[in-house]
mmCIF file of C-alpha atoms in Angstrom:
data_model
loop_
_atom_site.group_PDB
_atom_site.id
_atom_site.type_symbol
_atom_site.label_atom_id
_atom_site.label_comp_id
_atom_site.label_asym_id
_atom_site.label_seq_id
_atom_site.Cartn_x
_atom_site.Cartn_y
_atom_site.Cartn_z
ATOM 1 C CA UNK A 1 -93.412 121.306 -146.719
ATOM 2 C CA UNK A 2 -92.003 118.486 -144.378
ATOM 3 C CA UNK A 3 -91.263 116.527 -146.950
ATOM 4 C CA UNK A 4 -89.017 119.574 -148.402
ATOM 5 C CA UNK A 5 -87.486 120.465 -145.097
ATOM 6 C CA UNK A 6 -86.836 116.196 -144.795
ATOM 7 C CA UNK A 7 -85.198 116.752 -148.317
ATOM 8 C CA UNK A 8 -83.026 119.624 -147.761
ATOM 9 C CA UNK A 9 -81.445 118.021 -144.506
ATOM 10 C CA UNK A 10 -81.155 114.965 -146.099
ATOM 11 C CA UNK A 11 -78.909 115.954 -148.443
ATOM 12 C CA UNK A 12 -76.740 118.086 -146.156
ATOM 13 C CA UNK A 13 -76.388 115.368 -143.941
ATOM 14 C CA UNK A 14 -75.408 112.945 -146.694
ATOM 15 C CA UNK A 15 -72.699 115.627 -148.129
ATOM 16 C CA UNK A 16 -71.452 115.745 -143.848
ATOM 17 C CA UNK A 17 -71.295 112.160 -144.065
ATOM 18 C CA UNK A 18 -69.760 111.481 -147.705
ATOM 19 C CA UNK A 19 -67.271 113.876 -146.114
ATOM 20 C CA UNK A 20 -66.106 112.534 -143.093
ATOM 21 C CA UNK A 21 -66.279 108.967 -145.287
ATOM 22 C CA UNK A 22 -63.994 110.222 -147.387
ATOM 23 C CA UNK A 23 -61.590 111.760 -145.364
ATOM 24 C CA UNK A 24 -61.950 108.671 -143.015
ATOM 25 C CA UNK A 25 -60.961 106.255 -146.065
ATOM 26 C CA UNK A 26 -64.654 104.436 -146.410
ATOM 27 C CA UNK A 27 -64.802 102.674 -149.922
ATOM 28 C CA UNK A 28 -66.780 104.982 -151.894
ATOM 29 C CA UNK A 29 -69.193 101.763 -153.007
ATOM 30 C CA UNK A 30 -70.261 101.294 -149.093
ATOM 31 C CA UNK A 31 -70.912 104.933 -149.025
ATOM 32 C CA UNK A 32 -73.071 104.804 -151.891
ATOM 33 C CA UNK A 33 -74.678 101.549 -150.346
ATOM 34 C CA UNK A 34 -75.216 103.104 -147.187
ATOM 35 C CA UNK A 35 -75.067 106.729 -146.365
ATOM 36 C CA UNK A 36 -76.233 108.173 -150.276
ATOM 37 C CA UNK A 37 -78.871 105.659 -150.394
ATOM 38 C CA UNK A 38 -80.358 106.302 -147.530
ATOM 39 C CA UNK A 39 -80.380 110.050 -147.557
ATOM 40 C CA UNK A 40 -81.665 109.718 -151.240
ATOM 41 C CA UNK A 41 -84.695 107.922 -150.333
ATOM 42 C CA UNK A 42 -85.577 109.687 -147.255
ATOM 43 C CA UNK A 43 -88.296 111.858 -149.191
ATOM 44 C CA UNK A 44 -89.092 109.045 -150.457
ATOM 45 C CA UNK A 45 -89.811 107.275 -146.976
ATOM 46 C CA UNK A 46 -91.369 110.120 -145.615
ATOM 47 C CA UNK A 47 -93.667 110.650 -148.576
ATOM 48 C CA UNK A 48 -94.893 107.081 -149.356
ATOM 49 C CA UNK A 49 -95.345 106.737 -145.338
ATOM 50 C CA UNK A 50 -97.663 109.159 -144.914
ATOM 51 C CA UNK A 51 -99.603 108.722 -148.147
ATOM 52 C CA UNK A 52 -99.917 104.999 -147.127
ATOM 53 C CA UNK A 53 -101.067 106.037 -143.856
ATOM 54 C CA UNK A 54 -103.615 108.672 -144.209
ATOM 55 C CA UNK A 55 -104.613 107.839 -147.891
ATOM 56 C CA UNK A 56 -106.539 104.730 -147.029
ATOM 57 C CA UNK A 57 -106.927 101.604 -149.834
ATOM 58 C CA UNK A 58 -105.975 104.002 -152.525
ATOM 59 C CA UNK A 59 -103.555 105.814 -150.394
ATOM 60 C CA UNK A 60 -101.449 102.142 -150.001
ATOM 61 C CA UNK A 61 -101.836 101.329 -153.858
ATOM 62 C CA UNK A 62 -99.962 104.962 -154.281
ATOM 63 C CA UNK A 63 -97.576 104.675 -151.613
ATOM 64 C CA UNK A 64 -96.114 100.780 -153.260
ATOM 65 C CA UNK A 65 -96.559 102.298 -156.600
ATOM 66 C CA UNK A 66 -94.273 105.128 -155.524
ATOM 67 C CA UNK A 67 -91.205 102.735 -153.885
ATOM 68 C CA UNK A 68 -90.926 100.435 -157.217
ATOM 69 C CA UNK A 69 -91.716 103.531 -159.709
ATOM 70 C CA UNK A 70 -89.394 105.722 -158.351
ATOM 71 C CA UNK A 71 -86.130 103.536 -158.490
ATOM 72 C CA UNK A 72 -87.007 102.097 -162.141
ATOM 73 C CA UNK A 73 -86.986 106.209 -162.816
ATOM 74 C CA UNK A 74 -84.057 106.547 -161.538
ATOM 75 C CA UNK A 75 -82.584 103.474 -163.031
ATOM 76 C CA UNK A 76 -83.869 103.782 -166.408
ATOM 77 C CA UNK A 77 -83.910 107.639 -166.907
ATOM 78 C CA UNK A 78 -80.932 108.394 -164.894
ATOM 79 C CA UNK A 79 -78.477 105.655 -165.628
ATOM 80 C CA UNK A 80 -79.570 105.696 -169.283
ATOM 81 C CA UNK A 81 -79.388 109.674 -169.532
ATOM 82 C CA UNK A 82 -75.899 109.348 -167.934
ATOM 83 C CA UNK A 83 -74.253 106.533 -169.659
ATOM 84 C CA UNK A 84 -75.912 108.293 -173.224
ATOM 85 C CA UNK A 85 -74.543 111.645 -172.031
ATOM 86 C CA UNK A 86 -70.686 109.891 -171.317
ATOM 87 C CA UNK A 87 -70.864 107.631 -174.511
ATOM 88 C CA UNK A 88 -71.952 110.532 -176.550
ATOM 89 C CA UNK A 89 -68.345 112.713 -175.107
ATOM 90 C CA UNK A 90 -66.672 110.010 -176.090
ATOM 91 C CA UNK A 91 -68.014 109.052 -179.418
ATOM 92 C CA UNK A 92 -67.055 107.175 -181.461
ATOM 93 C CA UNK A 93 -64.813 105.297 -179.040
ATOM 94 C CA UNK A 94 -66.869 103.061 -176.696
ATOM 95 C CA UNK A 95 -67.355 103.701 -172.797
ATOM 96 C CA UNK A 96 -66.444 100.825 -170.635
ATOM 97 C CA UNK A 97 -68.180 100.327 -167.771
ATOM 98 C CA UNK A 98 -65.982 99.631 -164.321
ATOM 99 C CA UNK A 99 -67.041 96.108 -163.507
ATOM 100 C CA UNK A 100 -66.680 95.040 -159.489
ATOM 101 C CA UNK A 101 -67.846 92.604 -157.406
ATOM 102 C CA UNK A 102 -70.178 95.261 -155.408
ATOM 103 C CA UNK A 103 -72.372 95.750 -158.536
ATOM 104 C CA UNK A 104 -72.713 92.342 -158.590
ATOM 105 C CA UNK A 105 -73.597 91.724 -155.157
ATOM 106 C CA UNK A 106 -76.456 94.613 -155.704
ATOM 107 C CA UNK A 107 -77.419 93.555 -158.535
ATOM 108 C CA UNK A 108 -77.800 89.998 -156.991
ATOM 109 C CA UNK A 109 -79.810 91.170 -154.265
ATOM 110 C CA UNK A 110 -81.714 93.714 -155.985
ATOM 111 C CA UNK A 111 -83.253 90.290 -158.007
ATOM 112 C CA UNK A 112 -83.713 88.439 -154.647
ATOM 113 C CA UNK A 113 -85.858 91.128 -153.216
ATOM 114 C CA UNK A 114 -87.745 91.148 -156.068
ATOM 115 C CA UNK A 115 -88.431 87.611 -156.151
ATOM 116 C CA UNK A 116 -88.993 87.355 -152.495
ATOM 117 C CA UNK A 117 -91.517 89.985 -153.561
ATOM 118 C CA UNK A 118 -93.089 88.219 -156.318
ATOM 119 C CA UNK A 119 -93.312 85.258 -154.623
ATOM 120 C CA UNK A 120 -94.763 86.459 -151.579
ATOM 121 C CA UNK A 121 -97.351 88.484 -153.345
ATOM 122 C CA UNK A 122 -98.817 86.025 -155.323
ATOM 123 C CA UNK A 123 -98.675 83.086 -152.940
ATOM 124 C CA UNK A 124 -100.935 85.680 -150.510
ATOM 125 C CA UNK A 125 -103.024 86.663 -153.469
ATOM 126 C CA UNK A 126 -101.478 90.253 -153.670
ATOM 127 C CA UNK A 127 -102.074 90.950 -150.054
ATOM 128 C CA UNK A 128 -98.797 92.433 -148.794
ATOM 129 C CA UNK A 129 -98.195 91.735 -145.006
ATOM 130 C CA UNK A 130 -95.714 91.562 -142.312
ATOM 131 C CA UNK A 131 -93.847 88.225 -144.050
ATOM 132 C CA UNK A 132 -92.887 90.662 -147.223
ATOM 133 C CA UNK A 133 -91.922 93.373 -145.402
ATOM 134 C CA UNK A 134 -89.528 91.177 -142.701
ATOM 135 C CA UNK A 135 -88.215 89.021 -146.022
ATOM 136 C CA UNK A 136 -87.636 92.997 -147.475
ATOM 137 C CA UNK A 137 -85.764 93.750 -144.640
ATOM 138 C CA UNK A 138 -83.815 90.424 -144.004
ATOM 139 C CA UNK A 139 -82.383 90.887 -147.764
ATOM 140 C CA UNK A 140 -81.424 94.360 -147.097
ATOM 141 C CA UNK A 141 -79.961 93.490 -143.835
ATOM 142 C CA UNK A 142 -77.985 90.866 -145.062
ATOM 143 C CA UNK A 143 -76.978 93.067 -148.199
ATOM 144 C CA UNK A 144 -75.397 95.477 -145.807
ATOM 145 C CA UNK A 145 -73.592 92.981 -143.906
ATOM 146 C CA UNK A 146 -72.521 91.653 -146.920
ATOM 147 C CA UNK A 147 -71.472 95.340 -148.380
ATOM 148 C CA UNK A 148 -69.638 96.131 -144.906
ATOM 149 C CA UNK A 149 -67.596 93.241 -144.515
ATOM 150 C CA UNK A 150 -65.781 93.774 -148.242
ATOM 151 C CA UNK A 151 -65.588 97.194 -148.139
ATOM 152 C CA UNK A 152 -63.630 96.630 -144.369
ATOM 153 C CA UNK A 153 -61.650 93.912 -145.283
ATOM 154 C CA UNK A 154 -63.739 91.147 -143.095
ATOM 155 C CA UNK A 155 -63.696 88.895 -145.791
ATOM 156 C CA UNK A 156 -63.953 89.903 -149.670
ATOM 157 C CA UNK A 157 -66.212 88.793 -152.236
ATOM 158 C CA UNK A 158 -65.404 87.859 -156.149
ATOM 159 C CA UNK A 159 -61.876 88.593 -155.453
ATOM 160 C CA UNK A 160 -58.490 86.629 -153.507
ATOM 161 C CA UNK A 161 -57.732 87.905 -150.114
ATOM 162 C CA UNK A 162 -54.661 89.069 -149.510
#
């Protein structure tokens, strides 16, 4: 039931906070990296935190499971689903996909977390540890700097500044 009630607030404070976004001017790609991201995987968290802590050995294996299973889900099924539903309305004359530099940059360090994961795991013989979840981290951290600065105007990415 906490998970639901976690859920439920989560998503009304992410609609608050697309809101005020909006109405503030905040690129709708740094709202999507930050504020709908993080109130999407807040079950998520909440779930896969206490399974890992109370489920012991098997309870871990579930919880990691869960955090790479879930967004390959929601990759595959939803962006697939979507992308057959929009090609289908417009059938038989192709969808083009908006290309920007932010899908880049996620998709660029979407791959180093992965490989920082990779790496890590099999140099420790699959034993995750505080040096994978830090390097985790680090990546996000500097994704988010990295998404804040273009979408303010700091300095942009893939693109001449003006």
């Amino acid at each position: 039931m906490s998970v639901l009630w976690s859920y439920m607030l989560a998503r009304e404070l992410v609609a608050l906070l697309v809101a005020i976004g909006l109405a503030a001017g905040v690129s709708p790609s740094l709202l999507g990296a930050t504020v709908l991201a993080w109130g999407n995987s807040l079950g998520d968290l909440v779930a896969n935190l206490a399974i890992a802590l109370r489920g012991g050995p098997s309870g871990v294996q579930t919880a990691v499971s869960g955090c790479y299973a879930g967004p390959v889900f929601n990759t595959v099924v939803g962006l697939g689903l979507s992308l057959t539903l929009v090609a289908g309305a417009r059938y038989p004359d192709p969808y083009a996909v908006p290309v920007e530099a932010s899908a880049y940059q996620a998709v660029g360090f979407l791959v180093a977390a992965l490989l920082w994961a990779l790496v890590v795991l099999l140099m420790r013989g699959m034993r995750m540890g505080r040096a994978l979840g830090t390097g985790l981290l680090l990546i996000y951290l500097c994704f988010l700097i990295v998404r804040i600065c273009d979408s303010t105007g700091v300095w942009r990415i893939g693109r001449a500044a003006t």
